[in-house]
Amino acid sequence: MKKSFIEVKENSHFPIQNLPYGVFCPKTSGTPRVGAAIGEFVLDLSVIEDAGLFNIPELQGKEIFNQPTLNAFMEMGRNVWSAVRKRMQTLLSEVEPTLRDNAALRKQAFYLQKEVEMLLPVDIGDYTDFYASKEHAMNVGMMFRGKENALMPNWLNLPVGYHGRASSIVVSGTDVRRPLGQMKPKESNNPTFGPSLRFDFELEMGWFIGPGNELGKPISVDEAENHIFGLALVNDWSARDIQAWEYQPLGPFLGKNFATSISPWIVPLEALEPFRTAGPKPEVEQLPYLQQSQKSSFDIQLEVHLKGEKMESPQRICESNFRHLYWSMAQQIAHHTVGGCNLRTGDLLASGTISGPTPEARGSLLELTWGGTEPLQMNNGEQRNWLEDGDELTLTAWCQGDGYRIGFGEVTGCVLPALEYSKA
Amino acid sequence: MKKSFIEVKENSHFPIQNLPYGVFCPKTSGTPRVGAAIGEFVLDLSVIEDAGLFNIPELQGKEIFNQPTLNAFMEMGRNVWSAVRKRMQTLLSEVEPTLRDNAALRKQAFYLQKEVEMLLPVDIGDYTDFYASKEHAMNVGMMFRGKENALMPNWLNLPVGYHGRASSIVVSGTDVRRPLGQMKPKESNNPTFGPSLRFDFELEMGWFIGPGNELGKPISVDEAENHIFGLALVNDWSARDIQAWEYQPLGPFLGKNFATSISPWIVPLEALEPFRTAGPKPEVEQLPYLQQSQKSSFDIQLEVHLKGEKMESPQRICESNFRHLYWSMAQQIAHHTVGGCNLRTGDLLASGTISGPTPEARGSLLELTWGGTEPLQMNNGEQRNWLEDGDELTLTAWCQGDGYRIGFGEVTGCVLPALEYSKA
């Protein structure tokens, strides 16, 4: 097994097999630049670039990593990504002296992760959120429409999706304020205004588009993965009461657009190859543009942890897996573009809540507490129907290899109390 | 009445009272830059800036107009917009010699509109589409749910909106390809795949955000207009059959995201002041954050013209007015941000289809042909239920002043046949 001269603990998310990309800024001083995570360190790729150590023709004479976002790198495509990754693995290898034995360069090129600030790594043009977990769609459908009509008639035929809000995507660690809004309590004839009382998270994963497609030129399902730069964790915060009142007939709007949090590290699709697996079998015959010829899911373990202000430590409240998703990333991309819609470098597509077949695999409080009727029991005696002010919510994910993990780090956020409001 | 030394015909959309902004490129050569329309000409604002003729402190030492988008200017805010507009009106006035009598500068600064290419004028971060016309919501609701349940329960309480697709917004003159997609014919148990057979337009207006707001800091209804840079025409092309099958429960997606066309000229809000008027009275009491203290609509005449390939001239198929909109732009902005969502400079918000109280004021074929059941009679003997390949669709709009018009020019697009598809 490949090893780095940088020490990497066995449970670390960031061994030499992973090398996810992010954008960081040293806490002391300096400008944002691109880095890769290795163990407890960040490798500053702008330093490697400056030192001329990449030796990749496509990068010659360009500043690809001394950039405040990953977009310039993302648009270069799969061959360049692969060459950069291979070169990083060589430079970080325990048997390669170039970086290992150059103390001055090492000092320049490595930062401890705790000494840097991680920034939003991508300039995101459009954000699309799907609804690709059958278990999630079933759970929500049962609560809203009963068991018989749980799945909408279209659900098994196409990956349902909608356009989300790009401006309010924030990086892990950003506090999220409980939104104010309109809602209509069941017992009232009129809507009321105030802080959301059914504040929720959604356990999702997202993937970023590398090279896009021209308007009017669809991406086929078999080509789709060539357009995926990498994956990150996504928490699509949701205000269920605002959403329930507003969403007919045009879909979620203010119930979702106040914040979406993403993890700072983007794991390259190539790093996930050893964990490729088949997703669920189609339950109805799919139209040809959605039929895929290869295994197109990945075995990625997912967890959600909640820590209330009065709790001493976080408590795991959900365990799920990416492979439960009924619709693959490739199918979602093929569907998104089949009518001609163009994807651009940096666009974010997310899966929707990833629930699984067991009760602990439900990826939102809406499902875990069954609409707020079956409270979660917390380890300090408290209960949770919905998120409370001060709650810190953390998603994490990893692929378990033999003696190593390909991890996604985490996406975390703390719930701030709603703004005071005078006009209500 | 103010007059320019540039000749402006009485029915021109672009008198000195208007001066809308756009981004253009001379057809001969040159780079994109910002201009203002006057009569049949474009005034090249980068030339005025270069010549030091603005004399506005906020613009000193900056290149605001020698830019490929309006964003830098848009984010400067209302006071600067107003100063630039006033200065343009002075420089273009028939009594002001600076530009009028400087032949060399005039030659540099003016282009005939027919000698330039108009470009997408704004870098649009997010695009939000509302559903603000009661007549439109009623028409659609009656067709889908019957007269009794036409309006959803939330409709009179909040301006329903959803996030649209920013990447596929194109400027007037761009051909639009009929999308392929899934649809489910009533008589079939399974969805089919193919070209949309219910291809439609939507008559809308949109407004662009100048200064935005910070995440978590709502914009009040009384402050909202300070954030509006100006207005343009929007045609939100729609594939009704794709939309009908996909939209439950998360709203329109592929039925809309293949293209949205906008007019190239953005009319400053200030130019519309003489046409300010009250919108419809609220039919139910609105929550305080939506209550506005001033007249907040505008008297803007709207028309739609259709020209089939075999028609000799375009035929007007719709006449409506912006003042029919139940929800004002200010209310839509206040609602959009009340939960904390941030708007950014360049964001586009659109009204949704602007229908009016009369049959000819229906702003889409869906309504004009009542779901395709009452075909439009065209002047060459053809009929139209939906758009056909080769149809050219044009929206136009203006405010009628006393002896002058504040016009929006037009947004036009021609329907191209769907792509051939092998995987169906």
CSV table of N, CA, C and O in Angstrom, one decimal, chain A residues 161-199:
chain,number,residue,atom,x,y,z
A,161,GLY,N,-35.7,16.6,-9.7
A,161,GLY,CA,-34.7,17.6,-9.2
A,161,GLY,C,-35.3,19.0,-9.3
A,161,GLY,O,-36.4,19.2,-9.9
A,162,TYR,N,-34.7,20.0,-8.7
A,162,TYR,CA,-35.1,21.4,-8.8
A,162,TYR,C,-33.9,22.3,-8.6
A,162,TYR,O,-32.9,21.9,-8.1
A,163,HIS,N,-34.1,23.5,-9.1
A,163,HIS,CA,-33.0,24.5,-8.9
A,163,HIS,C,-32.9,25.1,-7.5
A,163,HIS,O,-34.0,25.5,-7.1
A,164,GLY,N,-31.8,25.0,-6.9
A,164,GLY,CA,-31.6,25.6,-5.6
A,164,GLY,C,-31.0,27.0,-5.7
A,164,GLY,O,-30.8,27.6,-6.8
A,165,ARG,N,-30.6,27.5,-4.5
A,165,ARG,CA,-30.0,28.9,-4.5
A,165,ARG,C,-28.5,28.8,-4.4
A,165,ARG,O,-28.0,28.2,-3.4
A,166,ALA,N,-27.8,29.4,-5.3
A,166,ALA,CA,-26.3,29.3,-5.2
A,166,ALA,C,-25.7,30.4,-4.3
A,166,ALA,O,-24.7,30.1,-3.7
A,167,SER,N,-26.4,31.5,-4.2
A,167,SER,CA,-25.8,32.6,-3.4
A,167,SER,C,-25.6,32.3,-1.9
A,167,SER,O,-24.7,32.8,-1.3
A,168,SER,N,-26.4,31.4,-1.4
A,168,SER,CA,-26.4,31.2,0.1
A,168,SER,C,-25.7,29.9,0.4
A,168,SER,O,-25.9,29.3,1.5
A,169,ILE,N,-24.9,29.4,-0.5
A,169,ILE,CA,-24.1,28.2,-0.2
A,169,ILE,C,-22.8,28.7,0.6
A,169,ILE,O,-22.1,29.6,0.2
A,170,VAL,N,-22.7,28.0,1.8
A,170,VAL,CA,-21.6,28.5,2.7
A,170,VAL,C,-20.7,27.3,3.0
A,170,VAL,O,-21.1,26.1,2.9
A,171,VAL,N,-19.5,27.6,3.5
A,171,VAL,CA,-18.6,26.5,3.8
A,171,VAL,C,-18.8,26.1,5.2
A,171,VAL,O,-19.2,26.8,6.1
A,172,SER,N,-18.4,24.8,5.5
A,172,SER,CA,-18.5,24.3,6.8
A,172,SER,C,-17.9,25.2,7.9
A,172,SER,O,-16.9,25.8,7.7
A,173,GLY,N,-18.6,25.3,9.0
A,173,GLY,CA,-18.2,26.1,10.1
A,173,GLY,C,-18.9,27.5,10.2
A,173,GLY,O,-18.9,28.2,11.2
A,174,THR,N,-19.6,27.8,9.1
A,174,THR,CA,-20.4,29.0,9.1
A,174,THR,C,-21.7,28.8,9.9
A,174,THR,O,-22.4,27.8,9.7
A,175,ASP,N,-22.0,29.6,10.9
A,175,ASP,CA,-23.2,29.5,11.6
A,175,ASP,C,-24.4,29.8,10.7
A,175,ASP,O,-24.3,30.6,9.8
A,176,VAL,N,-25.5,29.2,11.1
A,176,VAL,CA,-26.7,29.3,10.2
A,176,VAL,C,-27.8,29.9,11.1
A,176,VAL,O,-28.2,29.3,12.1
A,177,ARG,N,-28.4,31.0,10.6
A,177,ARG,CA,-29.4,31.6,11.4
A,177,ARG,C,-30.8,31.0,11.1
A,177,ARG,O,-31.1,30.8,10.0
A,178,ARG,N,-31.5,30.7,12.2
A,178,ARG,CA,-32.9,30.2,12.0
A,178,ARG,C,-33.7,31.2,11.2
A,178,ARG,O,-33.7,32.4,11.6
A,179,PRO,N,-34.3,30.8,10.2
A,179,PRO,CA,-35.0,31.8,9.3
A,179,PRO,C,-36.4,32.2,9.9
A,179,PRO,O,-37.1,31.5,10.6
A,180,LEU,N,-36.7,33.5,9.6
A,180,LEU,CA,-38.1,34.0,9.8
A,180,LEU,C,-38.9,33.6,8.6
A,180,LEU,O,-38.3,33.6,7.5
A,181,GLY,N,-40.2,33.5,8.7
A,181,GLY,CA,-41.0,33.3,7.5
A,181,GLY,C,-42.4,33.1,7.8
A,181,GLY,O,-42.9,33.1,8.9
A,182,GLN,N,-43.2,33.0,6.7
A,182,GLN,CA,-44.6,32.7,6.8
A,182,GLN,C,-44.8,31.2,6.9
A,182,GLN,O,-44.1,30.4,6.3
A,183,MET,N,-45.8,30.8,7.8
A,183,MET,CA,-46.1,29.4,7.9
A,183,MET,C,-47.6,29.4,8.3
A,183,MET,O,-48.2,30.4,8.7
A,184,LYS,N,-48.3,28.3,8.1
A,184,LYS,CA,-49.7,28.2,8.4
A,184,LYS,C,-49.9,27.1,9.4
A,184,LYS,O,-49.9,25.9,9.0
A,185,PRO,N,-50.1,27.4,10.7
A,185,PRO,CA,-50.4,26.3,11.6
A,185,PRO,C,-51.7,25.7,11.2
A,185,PRO,O,-52.6,26.4,10.8
A,186,LYS,N,-51.8,24.4,11.5
A,186,LYS,CA,-53.0,23.6,11.1
A,186,LYS,C,-54.3,24.2,11.7
A,186,LYS,O,-55.3,24.3,11.1
A,187,GLU,N,-54.2,24.7,12.9
A,187,GLU,CA,-55.3,25.2,13.7
A,187,GLU,C,-55.8,26.6,13.3
A,187,GLU,O,-56.8,27.1,13.7
A,188,SER,N,-55.0,27.2,12.4
A,188,SER,CA,-55.3,28.6,12.1
A,188,SER,C,-55.8,28.8,10.6
A,188,SER,O,-55.4,28.0,9.7
A,189,ASN,N,-56.6,29.8,10.4
A,189,ASN,CA,-57.1,30.0,9.0
A,189,ASN,C,-56.1,30.9,8.2
A,189,ASN,O,-56.2,30.9,7.0
A,190,ASN,N,-55.3,31.6,9.0
A,190,ASN,CA,-54.4,32.6,8.3
A,190,ASN,C,-53.0,32.2,8.6
A,190,ASN,O,-52.7,31.6,9.6
A,191,PRO,N,-52.1,32.6,7.7
A,191,PRO,CA,-50.7,32.3,8.0
A,191,PRO,C,-50.2,33.2,9.1
A,191,PRO,O,-50.7,34.3,9.3
A,192,THR,N,-49.1,32.8,9.8
A,192,THR,CA,-48.5,33.6,10.8
A,192,THR,C,-47.0,33.8,10.3
A,192,THR,O,-46.6,33.2,9.4
A,193,PHE,N,-46.4,34.8,11.0
A,193,PHE,CA,-45.0,35.1,10.7
A,193,PHE,C,-44.1,34.9,11.9
A,193,PHE,O,-44.5,35.4,13.0
A,194,GLY,N,-43.0,34.4,11.8
A,194,GLY,CA,-42.1,34.2,12.9
A,194,GLY,C,-41.0,33.3,12.6
A,194,GLY,O,-40.8,32.8,11.4
A,195,PRO,N,-40.2,32.9,13.6
A,195,PRO,CA,-39.1,32.0,13.4
A,195,PRO,C,-39.6,30.6,13.1
A,195,PRO,O,-40.6,30.2,13.6
A,196,SER,N,-38.9,29.9,12.2
A,196,SER,CA,-39.3,28.6,11.8
A,196,SER,C,-39.2,27.7,13.1
A,196,SER,O,-38.2,27.8,13.9
A,197,LEU,N,-40.2,26.9,13.3
A,197,LEU,CA,-40.3,26.0,14.5
A,197,LEU,C,-40.0,24.6,14.1
A,197,LEU,O,-39.9,23.7,15.0
A,198,ARG,N,-39.8,24.3,12.9
A,198,ARG,CA,-39.5,23.0,12.4
A,198,ARG,C,-38.2,23.1,11.5
A,198,ARG,O,-38.2,22.8,10.3
A,199,PHE,N,-37.1,23.4,12.2
A,199,PHE,CA,-35.8,23.6,11.6
A,199,PHE,C,-35.1,22.3,11.5
A,199,PHE,O,-34.9,21.6,12.4
